[in-house]
Coordinates of C-alpha atoms in Angstrom, one line a residue:
Chain A
M37 CA -28.0 71.6 -32.1
P38 CA -27.8 70.3 -28.5
G39 CA -26.8 66.9 -29.7
T40 CA -23.8 68.0 -31.6
R41 CA -22.8 70.3 -28.8
A42 CA -22.9 67.4 -26.3
A43 CA -21.0 65.2 -28.7
R44 CA -18.3 67.9 -29.1
L45 CA -18.0 68.3 -25.4
L46 CA -17.7 64.6 -24.9
R47 CA -15.1 64.4 -27.7
S48 CA -13.0 67.2 -26.2
A49 CA -13.3 65.6 -22.7
A50 CA -12.2 62.3 -24.1
S51 CA -9.2 63.9 -25.9
V52 CA -8.2 65.7 -22.7
A53 CA -8.4 62.4 -20.8
L54 CA -6.3 60.7 -23.5
A55 CA -3.7 63.5 -23.4
L56 CA -3.5 63.2 -19.6
L57 CA -3.1 59.4 -19.9
A58 CA -0.4 59.8 -22.5
A59 CA 1.4 62.3 -20.4
A60 CA 1.2 60.0 -17.4
C61 CA 2.5 57.1 -19.5
S62 CA 5.2 59.0 -21.4
K63 CA 6.7 60.5 -18.2
P64 CA 8.9 57.6 -17.2
A65 CA 9.7 57.3 -13.5
P66 CA 12.7 55.0 -13.6
P67 CA 13.3 53.5 -10.2
A68 CA 16.5 54.7 -8.5
T69 CA 19.2 52.2 -9.3
E70 CA 20.5 50.3 -6.4
S71 CA 24.1 50.8 -5.3
P72 CA 26.4 47.9 -4.7
D73 CA 26.2 48.2 -0.9
G74 CA 22.4 47.7 -1.0
P75 CA 19.4 50.0 -1.2
H76 CA 19.9 53.6 -0.2
R77 CA 16.4 55.0 -0.5
V78 CA 14.3 52.7 1.7
V79 CA 10.7 53.2 2.6
A80 CA 9.9 51.0 5.7
L81 CA 6.1 50.4 6.1
A82 CA 6.2 48.6 9.4
P83 CA 7.7 49.5 12.8
S84 CA 9.5 46.2 13.0
M85 CA 11.3 46.9 9.7
T86 CA 12.3 50.4 10.8
D87 CA 13.5 49.0 14.1
T88 CA 15.6 46.3 12.4
L89 CA 17.2 48.8 10.0
V90 CA 18.1 51.1 12.9
A91 CA 19.5 48.1 14.8
L92 CA 21.6 47.2 11.8
G93 CA 23.0 50.8 11.6
L94 CA 21.0 51.6 8.5
A95 CA 18.9 54.4 9.8
D96 CA 20.4 56.9 7.2
R97 CA 19.1 54.7 4.4
I98 CA 15.5 55.3 5.4
V99 CA 13.7 58.0 3.4
G100 CA 10.1 57.1 4.3
V101 CA 8.3 55.4 7.2
S102 CA 4.7 54.5 8.1
D103 CA 2.7 56.6 10.6
Y104 CA 3.2 53.8 13.2
C105 CA 7.0 53.7 12.9
P106 CA 9.3 55.1 15.7
D107 CA 11.6 58.1 15.2
V108 CA 14.9 57.0 13.7
G109 CA 17.0 60.0 14.8
T110 CA 18.2 61.1 11.4
T111 CA 18.0 64.7 10.0
P112 CA 15.9 65.4 8.1
P113 CA 13.6 62.8 9.5
P114 CA 12.0 60.3 7.0
V115 CA 8.7 61.2 5.4
R116 CA 5.6 59.8 7.0
V117 CA 3.6 58.1 4.3
G118 CA 0.5 56.8 6.1
G119 CA -0.5 53.5 7.7
L120 CA -1.9 50.2 6.8
N121 CA -5.3 51.3 5.5
N122 CA -4.4 54.8 4.3
L123 CA -1.0 54.3 2.7
N124 CA -0.1 57.3 0.4
V125 CA 1.2 55.4 -2.6
E126 CA 2.0 58.6 -4.4
A127 CA 4.1 60.0 -1.5
V128 CA 6.0 56.7 -1.4
L129 CA 6.7 56.9 -5.2
A130 CA 7.7 60.5 -4.9
L131 CA 10.5 59.5 -2.6
R132 CA 12.0 57.5 -5.5
P133 CA 12.6 54.5 -3.3
D134 CA 14.9 51.7 -4.3
L135 CA 13.3 49.4 -1.8
V136 CA 9.9 49.3 -0.1
M137 CA 9.7 47.1 3.0
S138 CA 6.4 45.8 4.4
V139 CA 5.0 43.0 6.6
Q140 CA 2.0 42.8 4.3
N141 CA 1.4 40.2 1.7
P142 CA 3.3 41.0 -1.5
G143 CA 0.0 40.6 -3.4
D144 CA -1.5 43.5 -1.4
R145 CA -2.8 46.2 -3.7
S146 CA -0.5 49.0 -2.7
L147 CA 2.6 46.8 -2.8
V148 CA 1.6 45.6 -6.3
A149 CA 1.5 49.3 -7.3
F150 CA 5.2 49.6 -6.3
A151 CA 6.2 46.3 -7.9
E152 CA 4.5 47.4 -11.2
R153 CA 6.6 50.5 -11.2
G154 CA 9.8 48.6 -10.8
V155 CA 10.3 49.4 -7.2
A156 CA 12.0 46.5 -5.4
L157 CA 10.0 45.0 -2.5
Y158 CA 11.0 43.2 0.7
T159 CA 8.2 41.5 2.6
D160 CA 8.1 39.1 5.4
D161 CA 5.8 38.7 8.4
P162 CA 7.5 36.7 11.2
Q163 CA 5.1 34.7 13.4
S164 CA 7.6 33.2 15.8
L165 CA 10.7 34.2 17.6
A166 CA 12.8 32.0 15.3
Q167 CA 11.2 33.7 12.3
V168 CA 12.0 37.2 13.8
F169 CA 15.7 36.3 13.9
A170 CA 15.5 34.8 10.4
S171 CA 13.9 38.1 9.3
I172 CA 16.7 40.2 10.8
E173 CA 19.3 38.1 9.1
A174 CA 17.5 38.2 5.8
I175 CA 17.2 42.0 5.9
G176 CA 20.9 42.1 6.8
A177 CA 21.7 40.0 3.8
R178 CA 19.5 42.2 1.6
F179 CA 21.7 45.2 2.6
H180 CA 24.9 43.2 2.3
R181 CA 25.3 43.4 6.0
G182 CA 24.9 39.7 6.6
E183 CA 27.7 39.5 9.2
R184 CA 26.5 42.4 11.2
A185 CA 23.0 40.9 11.2
Q186 CA 24.3 37.6 12.4
E187 CA 26.3 39.3 15.1
L188 CA 23.1 41.1 16.1
T189 CA 21.0 37.9 16.3
R190 CA 23.8 36.2 18.2
T191 CA 23.8 38.9 20.8
L192 CA 20.0 38.8 21.0
R193 CA 20.1 35.0 21.4
E194 CA 22.7 35.3 24.1
R195 CA 20.5 37.8 25.9
L196 CA 17.6 35.4 25.7
A197 CA 19.8 32.6 27.0
R198 CA 20.7 34.7 30.0
V199 CA 17.0 35.3 30.7
E200 CA 16.4 31.6 30.4
K201 CA 19.3 30.8 32.7
A202 CA 18.1 33.2 35.3
N203 CA 14.7 31.6 35.1
A204 CA 16.0 28.0 35.3
G205 CA 14.4 26.1 38.1
R206 CA 11.8 28.8 38.8
P207 CA 8.1 27.8 38.4
R208 CA 6.6 29.0 35.1
P209 CA 3.7 31.3 35.8
R210 CA 0.7 31.2 33.5
V211 CA 0.2 34.5 31.8
Y212 CA -3.0 35.9 30.3
V213 CA -2.0 38.5 27.7
E214 CA -4.7 41.0 26.8
V215 CA -4.1 42.9 23.6
D216 CA -7.4 44.7 23.8
A217 CA -10.1 44.7 26.4
Q218 CA -12.7 44.7 23.6
G219 CA -13.2 41.0 22.8
P220 CA -11.3 40.3 25.0
W221 CA -8.5 39.9 22.5
T222 CA -5.6 37.7 23.5
I223 CA -2.8 35.7 21.8
G224 CA -2.8 32.1 20.7
R225 CA -0.2 29.5 20.1
N226 CA 1.1 30.8 16.7
S227 CA 2.3 34.3 17.5
F228 CA 5.7 35.7 18.2
V229 CA 4.2 37.4 21.3
R230 CA 3.5 34.0 22.7
D231 CA 7.1 33.0 22.1
A232 CA 8.3 36.2 23.8
V233 CA 6.1 35.4 26.9
A234 CA 7.6 31.9 26.9
A235 CA 11.1 33.2 26.6
A236 CA 10.4 35.5 29.6
G237 CA 9.6 32.4 31.6
G238 CA 5.8 32.4 31.4
D239 CA 3.3 30.1 29.8
N240 CA 0.6 31.7 27.6
L241 CA -2.8 31.0 29.0
F242 CA -4.3 30.2 25.5
D243 CA -1.6 28.0 24.0
D244 CA -4.4 25.6 23.1
V245 CA -5.8 28.1 20.5
A246 CA -4.0 27.9 17.2
S247 CA -5.2 31.3 15.9
P248 CA -2.4 33.9 16.6
Y249 CA -4.8 36.6 17.9
P250 CA -8.1 35.1 19.0
T251 CA -10.9 36.7 21.0
V252 CA -11.9 34.5 23.9
S253 CA -14.6 34.4 26.5
E254 CA -14.0 36.1 29.9
E255 CA -15.3 32.9 31.5
A256 CA -12.4 30.9 30.0
V257 CA -9.9 33.4 31.3
A258 CA -11.5 33.4 34.8
T259 CA -11.7 29.6 34.9
R260 CA -8.1 29.1 33.8
D261 CA -7.2 31.5 36.7
P262 CA -3.9 33.0 35.3
D263 CA -1.0 33.7 37.7
W264 CA -0.4 37.0 35.9
I265 CA -2.3 39.3 33.7
L266 CA -0.3 41.3 31.1
L267 CA -2.3 44.2 29.7
L268 CA -1.0 45.5 26.4
H269 CA -3.6 48.4 26.7
P270 CA -4.0 51.0 29.3
R271 CA -5.4 49.8 32.7
D272 CA -8.3 52.3 32.9
V273 CA -11.5 52.6 34.9
A274 CA -13.2 50.2 32.6
F275 CA -10.8 47.4 33.8
E276 CA -11.7 47.9 37.4
Q277 CA -15.4 47.9 36.6
R278 CA -15.2 44.5 34.9
G279 CA -17.3 42.6 37.6
A280 CA -16.1 39.1 38.2
F281 CA -13.1 39.7 36.0
A282 CA -11.7 42.4 38.2
R283 CA -11.8 39.9 41.2
L284 CA -9.5 37.3 39.6
R285 CA -6.7 36.0 41.8
A286 CA -4.1 37.7 39.7
V287 CA -5.9 41.0 40.2
R288 CA -6.5 40.5 43.9
E289 CA -2.8 39.6 44.4
D290 CA -1.8 42.6 42.3
R291 CA -0.2 40.5 39.6
V292 CA -1.3 42.8 36.7
I293 CA 1.4 44.2 34.4
A294 CA 0.1 47.3 32.6
D295 CA 3.2 49.5 32.4
L296 CA 5.2 47.6 29.8
D297 CA 5.7 49.4 26.5
R298 CA 3.3 47.5 24.3
D299 CA 5.4 48.2 21.1
L300 CA 8.2 46.1 22.6
L301 CA 6.1 43.0 22.6
L302 CA 3.8 43.6 19.6
H303 CA 6.5 44.3 17.0
S304 CA 8.5 41.5 15.4
S305 CA 11.8 43.5 15.7
P306 CA 15.1 43.2 17.6
R307 CA 13.4 45.2 20.4
L308 CA 11.2 42.2 21.1
V309 CA 14.2 40.9 23.2
D310 CA 14.0 44.2 25.2
G311 CA 10.3 43.2 25.8
V312 CA 11.3 39.7 26.9
E313 CA 13.8 41.1 29.4
A314 CA 11.4 43.7 30.7
L315 CA 8.6 41.1 31.1
A316 CA 11.0 38.5 32.7
A317 CA 12.0 41.2 35.2
K318 CA 8.4 41.8 36.1
L319 CA 7.3 38.1 36.3
H320 CA 10.2 37.2 38.6
A321 CA 10.5 40.3 40.7
R322 CA 9.1 38.4 43.6
Chain B
M294 CA -50.8 27.4 13.2
T295 CA -53.1 27.7 16.1
R296 CA -52.9 31.1 17.7
V297 CA -52.8 31.6 21.4
R298 CA -55.7 33.9 22.2
S299 CA -55.6 34.5 25.9
L300 CA -52.9 36.9 27.1
P301 CA -52.2 35.1 30.5
K302 CA -51.7 31.8 28.8
L303 CA -49.5 33.4 26.2
L304 CA -47.4 35.1 28.8
L305 CA -47.0 31.9 30.8
L306 CA -45.9 30.1 27.6
L307 CA -43.3 32.8 26.7
V308 CA -42.0 33.1 30.3
A309 CA -41.5 29.4 30.3
L310 CA -39.6 29.7 27.0
L311 CA -37.5 32.5 28.4
A312 CA -36.7 30.5 31.5
A313 CA -35.6 27.5 29.4
A314 CA -33.4 29.7 27.3
A315 CA -31.9 31.3 30.4
A316 CA -31.2 27.9 31.8
I317 CA -29.5 26.8 28.6
G318 CA -27.6 30.1 28.5
L319 CA -26.4 29.6 32.1
A320 CA -25.5 25.9 31.4
C321 CA -23.5 26.7 28.2
G322 CA -20.0 28.0 28.3
P323 CA -16.4 27.0 27.8
T324 CA -16.1 25.7 31.3
L325 CA -17.3 22.2 32.2
G326 CA -17.4 22.5 36.0
W327 CA -18.4 25.4 38.1
N328 CA -16.3 28.0 39.9
E329 CA -16.9 31.3 41.7
F330 CA -16.8 33.3 38.4
V331 CA -18.8 31.1 36.0
V332 CA -22.2 32.0 37.4
E333 CA -21.6 35.7 37.5
I334 CA -20.0 35.9 34.1
R335 CA -22.7 33.8 32.4
L336 CA -25.4 35.6 34.3
S337 CA -24.1 39.0 33.0
S338 CA -24.2 37.7 29.4
V339 CA -27.7 36.1 29.9
V340 CA -29.2 39.3 31.5
L341 CA -27.7 41.5 28.8
A342 CA -28.9 39.2 26.1
A343 CA -32.4 39.2 27.5
V344 CA -32.4 43.0 27.6
V345 CA -30.9 43.5 24.2
G346 CA -33.0 40.8 22.5
A347 CA -36.2 42.2 24.0
G348 CA -35.3 45.7 23.0
L349 CA -34.4 44.8 19.4
A350 CA -37.5 42.7 18.8
T351 CA -39.8 45.3 20.3
T352 CA -38.1 48.0 18.2
G353 CA -38.6 45.8 15.1
A354 CA -42.3 45.4 15.8
V355 CA -42.8 49.1 16.4
L356 CA -40.9 50.1 13.3
Q357 CA -42.8 47.5 11.2
A358 CA -46.2 48.8 12.4
M359 CA -45.3 52.4 12.0
S360 CA -43.9 52.1 8.5
G361 CA -46.6 49.6 7.5
N362 CA -43.7 47.5 6.3
P363 CA -43.0 44.0 7.5
L364 CA -39.4 44.2 6.3
A365 CA -38.5 47.0 8.6
D366 CA -36.1 46.5 11.5
P367 CA -33.5 48.7 13.3
F368 CA -30.8 47.4 11.0
V369 CA -32.7 47.7 7.8
L370 CA -33.9 51.2 8.6
G371 CA -30.3 52.4 9.3
A372 CA -31.0 53.0 13.0
S373 CA -28.3 50.6 14.2
S374 CA -25.9 52.2 11.8
G375 CA -26.8 55.6 13.0
A376 CA -26.3 54.5 16.6
A377 CA -22.9 53.0 15.7
V378 CA -21.9 56.3 14.2
G379 CA -23.0 58.0 17.5
V380 CA -20.8 55.6 19.4
V381 CA -17.8 56.2 17.1
A382 CA -18.4 59.9 17.3
S383 CA -18.2 59.7 21.1
Y384 CA -14.9 57.8 20.9
W385 CA -13.7 60.4 18.4
L386 CA -14.5 63.1 21.0
G387 CA -12.5 61.2 23.6
I388 CA -15.5 60.1 25.6
G389 CA -14.6 56.9 27.5
S390 CA -16.5 53.7 26.9
G391 CA -17.9 53.7 30.4
S392 CA -19.7 57.1 30.1
P393 CA -23.5 57.5 29.9
L394 CA -22.7 60.1 27.2
V395 CA -22.0 57.2 24.8
F396 CA -25.7 56.2 25.2
V397 CA -26.8 59.7 24.4
F398 CA -24.7 59.9 21.3
A399 CA -25.8 56.5 20.1
S400 CA -29.5 57.4 20.6
L401 CA -29.1 60.7 18.8
G402 CA -27.4 58.9 15.9
A403 CA -30.2 56.3 15.8
F404 CA -32.9 59.0 15.9
A405 CA -31.3 61.0 13.1
A406 CA -31.0 57.9 11.0
I407 CA -34.6 56.9 11.4
L408 CA -35.9 60.4 10.7
A409 CA -33.7 60.6 7.6
V410 CA -34.9 57.2 6.3
L411 CA -38.6 58.0 6.8
R412 CA -38.2 61.4 5.1
I413 CA -36.4 59.9 2.1
A414 CA -38.7 56.9 1.8
R415 CA -41.9 58.9 1.7
T416 CA -43.3 59.3 -1.8
G417 CA -46.5 61.3 -1.5
R418 CA -48.7 59.6 1.1
R419 CA -47.2 56.2 0.6
M420 CA -44.0 54.6 1.7
P421 CA -43.3 51.8 -0.8
V422 CA -41.2 48.9 0.4
Q423 CA -38.4 49.4 -2.1
T424 CA -37.9 53.1 -1.4
L425 CA -37.9 52.4 2.3
L426 CA -35.3 49.6 1.9
L427 CA -33.2 51.7 -0.4
A428 CA -33.3 54.7 1.9
G429 CA -32.3 52.4 4.8
I430 CA -29.4 50.9 2.8
T431 CA -28.3 54.4 1.8
V432 CA -28.3 55.7 5.3
S433 CA -26.5 52.6 6.5
T434 CA -23.9 53.0 3.8
L435 CA -23.4 56.6 4.9
G436 CA -22.9 55.4 8.4
S437 CA -20.4 52.8 7.3
A438 CA -18.5 55.5 5.4
V439 CA -18.2 57.6 8.6
I440 CA -17.0 54.6 10.5
L441 CA -14.5 53.7 7.9
L442 CA -13.2 57.2 7.9
Y443 CA -12.8 56.9 11.7
F444 CA -10.9 53.6 11.2
T445 CA -8.5 55.4 8.8
L446 CA -8.0 58.5 10.8
R447 CA -7.7 56.8 14.1
P448 CA -5.8 53.7 13.3
Y449 CA -4.8 53.0 16.9
Q450 CA -8.4 52.9 18.0
A451 CA -9.6 51.1 14.9
T452 CA -9.2 47.5 16.2
T453 CA -11.0 48.3 19.4
A454 CA -13.9 49.9 17.5
M455 CA -14.0 47.1 15.0
L456 CA -14.1 44.4 17.7
F457 CA -16.8 46.4 19.4
L458 CA -19.0 46.9 16.3
M459 CA -18.8 43.2 15.5
G460 CA -21.4 42.7 18.3
S461 CA -20.8 41.0 21.6
L462 CA -22.7 40.6 24.9
Q463 CA -19.5 39.9 26.8
E464 CA -20.0 42.9 29.1
S465 CA -19.1 42.2 32.6
R466 CA -19.6 45.7 33.9
W467 CA -22.9 45.5 35.7
R468 CA -23.1 49.3 35.8
F469 CA -23.3 49.3 32.0
I470 CA -25.8 46.5 31.9
A471 CA -28.0 48.3 34.4
M472 CA -27.8 51.5 32.3
T473 CA -29.0 49.6 29.2
A474 CA -31.8 47.9 31.2
A475 CA -32.8 51.3 32.6
V476 CA -33.5 52.6 29.1
V477 CA -34.8 49.4 27.4
V478 CA -37.1 48.0 30.0
P479 CA -39.2 51.2 30.4
C480 CA -39.3 51.6 26.6
V481 CA -40.6 48.0 26.2
L482 CA -43.3 48.7 28.8
L483 CA -44.2 52.0 27.1
G484 CA -44.7 49.9 23.9
Q485 CA -47.7 48.3 25.7
V486 CA -49.1 51.8 26.3
V487 CA -49.0 52.7 22.6
A488 CA -50.1 49.2 21.5
R489 CA -53.5 50.4 20.4
A490 CA -52.0 53.2 18.3
L491 CA -49.7 50.6 16.7
N492 CA -52.7 48.5 15.8
A493 CA -54.2 51.5 14.1
F494 CA -51.0 52.3 12.3
A495 CA -50.7 48.7 11.1
M496 CA -53.9 49.3 9.1
G497 CA -52.3 52.2 7.3
E498 CA -51.7 55.8 8.3
S499 CA -54.9 57.2 6.8
T500 CA -56.9 54.6 8.6
A501 CA -55.1 55.5 11.8
R502 CA -56.0 59.2 11.2
H503 CA -59.6 58.3 10.7
L504 CA -59.6 56.3 13.9
G505 CA -58.6 59.5 15.7
V506 CA -54.9 58.8 16.2
D507 CA -52.7 61.9 16.3
V508 CA -50.5 60.4 13.5
D509 CA -47.7 62.8 13.5
R510 CA -47.2 63.0 17.3
M511 CA -47.5 59.3 17.6
K512 CA -44.9 58.7 14.9
L513 CA -42.5 61.0 16.6
A514 CA -43.1 59.0 19.8
F515 CA -42.4 55.7 18.0
C516 CA -39.2 57.1 16.6
L517 CA -38.0 58.4 19.9
L518 CA -38.9 55.1 21.6
S519 CA -37.0 53.1 18.9
A520 CA -34.0 55.5 18.9
A521 CA -33.6 55.4 22.7
M522 CA -33.7 51.6 22.7
V523 CA -31.4 51.1 19.7
G524 CA -29.0 53.7 21.1
A525 CA -28.8 52.0 24.5
I526 CA -28.4 48.6 22.8
V527 CA -25.7 49.5 20.3
A528 CA -23.8 51.5 22.9
V529 CA -23.4 48.4 25.0
S530 CA -23.4 45.5 22.5
G531 CA -22.4 46.8 19.1
L532 CA -24.2 45.7 16.0
I533 CA -26.4 42.7 16.3
G534 CA -28.6 42.5 13.3
F535 CA -31.9 40.8 12.2
V536 CA -33.2 40.1 15.7
G537 CA -35.7 42.9 15.2
L538 CA -36.8 41.3 11.9
I539 CA -37.2 37.6 12.6
V540 CA -38.6 37.7 16.1
P541 CA -41.7 39.9 15.3
H542 CA -42.4 37.7 12.3
M543 CA -42.3 34.5 14.3
A544 CA -44.3 36.2 17.1
R545 CA -46.9 37.3 14.6
R546 CA -47.4 33.8 13.4
L547 CA -47.9 32.7 17.0
V548 CA -50.2 35.4 18.4
G549 CA -51.5 37.4 15.4
N550 CA -51.4 41.1 14.6
D551 CA -52.8 42.6 17.8
H552 CA -49.9 44.6 19.3
R553 CA -51.2 44.2 22.8
R554 CA -50.2 40.5 22.5
L555 CA -47.6 40.9 19.8
L556 CA -45.3 43.3 21.8
P557 CA -45.0 41.1 24.9
A558 CA -44.4 38.1 22.6
C559 CA -41.7 40.0 20.8
A560 CA -40.0 41.1 24.0
L561 CA -40.0 37.6 25.6
G562 CA -39.2 35.8 22.3
G563 CA -36.4 38.3 21.4
A564 CA -34.9 37.8 24.8
S565 CA -35.0 34.0 24.5
F566 CA -33.7 34.1 20.9
L567 CA -30.7 36.2 21.7
I568 CA -29.8 34.3 24.9
L569 CA -29.6 31.1 22.8
A570 CA -27.7 32.8 19.9
D571 CA -25.2 34.1 22.5
A572 CA -24.8 30.7 24.1
V573 CA -23.8 29.4 20.6
A574 CA -21.4 32.3 20.2
R575 CA -19.7 31.6 23.5
T576 CA -19.7 27.8 23.3
A577 CA -19.3 26.7 19.7
A578 CA -15.6 27.4 19.3
A579 CA -14.6 27.6 23.0
P580 CA -12.4 29.1 24.4
Q581 CA -12.6 31.4 21.4
T582 CA -15.8 33.4 21.0
L583 CA -17.6 33.9 17.7
S584 CA -19.1 37.2 16.6
L585 CA -22.7 37.3 17.8
G586 CA -23.6 39.7 15.1
A587 CA -22.4 37.2 12.5
I588 CA -24.5 34.4 14.1
T589 CA -27.8 36.4 14.2
A590 CA -27.1 37.6 10.6
L591 CA -26.6 34.0 9.5
C592 CA -30.0 33.1 11.1
G593 CA -31.7 36.3 10.0
G594 CA -30.3 36.9 6.5
P595 CA -31.8 33.9 4.8
Y596 CA -35.1 34.5 6.6
F597 CA -35.1 38.1 5.3
L598 CA -34.5 36.9 1.8
L599 CA -37.3 34.4 2.0
L600 CA -39.7 37.1 3.2
L601 CA -38.6 39.4 0.4
R602 CA -39.1 36.6 -2.2
R603 CA -42.5 35.7 -0.9
R604 CA -43.5 39.3 -1.0
S605 CA -42.3 39.7 -4.6
A606 CA -44.2 36.5 -5.5
E607 CA -47.3 38.1 -4.0
R608 CA -46.8 40.9 -6.6
D609 CA -46.2 43.5 -4.1
V610 CA -44.4 46.7 -4.9
V611 CA -41.1 44.9 -5.0
A612 CA -42.0 43.4 -8.4
P613 CA -39.8 44.9 -11.2
E614 CA -41.4 47.3 -13.6
P615 CA -42.3 45.9 -17.0
P616 CA -40.0 47.1 -19.8
P617 CA -41.5 50.0 -21.9

């Protein structure tokens, strides 16, 4: 009878599924236990986290990184485990990490998946320069390297102070930062990129916008007539074709910066200070 | 509502409307005073809005007549989604955003999507509303899937593509605006040439056949016309929905069903509507800009639902089947 056959098939399929489920549940994946000197098998899911670990001399602790992360110079190199919207949770778990670090919200689905399996999480997402330093120190503390981290932030603060001293008395140029030509997409008051521009001796053109990364009208850019244009995307043919926009004073006077490593300014890591120094050098070269 | 019967009077009225919209569009912006850039930047937005609005509304009217379905529009029929896939495919192949090839890809995508939807939606000799809508939604969803795949596989380009697809008329490259106009304006005028055929189609395909219209060739012409316009529009302005739906409906209430009057009304009305919507997008949260696609969808979505509801009330094919 076809009915019985179907029922039997269904029953066996169900039992196979149950068996699989049981196998999955009974195979315990105990998280690697953390040693006294902090996590040893770290998966860093943000370039800023990877940068910070490297700066703290912890590169050898990294077993996995995101697709966006820089090379850390260890052999074998850490495993690439995907990006923001295509994170390979399985690959991360297979690395048996004792810490997963991310700038995403801890309630994010993939992070919850780690937490549920007993993997420790470290998340924070700095939105200002002060928070970037706080993050570096917190990560240091997490790895029992609080002193080293404080030494690092002290050095970074000294470097910023040197830039500030060099800029003292100089006029502060108004800088239009373009993250992407599409939009155009710029930065507002509440982003660490804005703080970096300020630290380099410039004033962000859209400090009146609260949103950290707003899209604005070209007309507003043109009317505000920035002293400098900082492009965090390639200056291509499309830029030159942009009608009125391409005739702005900053463009006519060749005050367009397009050769700055965008990662230096767009990642909330110790390298942000490198970005500040590089930008300051450009803004005050003449 | 009194209908305007004479074509010259109608055109005069609509040109006045367009002029008023353009004046508002030029007057609105984040800047209070004037400077050397304000006029040029606003003018580029207004001109592009006029071209895109006219094209979308005309396409909507053509698709509605062709499918005999008042709920059709480039968005609903998946054409916009197909064009977006074309644009994304051209990015994928490394074709720069300033290349005419982007237009070709977008038009091919739109054409494929329209053909697919019409094929799927046909049941026998009829094309019921619900199958047409379902086919449109399915093809749109397929398009979205391809775009999502692109976002995942090309994460560095994802934000650019996403911002683009959100729909914007902030295009200050006159070369690009001219390219769009060079496709859309002739197509809008061509619409006038096929207006009689559209009238025949509006009465149903078999009626059109009896009236001596070469139905299959005409349909192909309509599809090509629509795909070319939608492709050129999406390639320059991303996804701006519902213009092709609301404008033809409003125009129909104003001038009736004769496409010789309806098409010019759609073109001029669509241009005016989009200029005004864009003025809102540019001004409401200045200096920030709002997504134009979101604004037109907020206007058009409720209108679309209202139409759908009214049609169900009229016991059209949308009515649910009685239980067995």
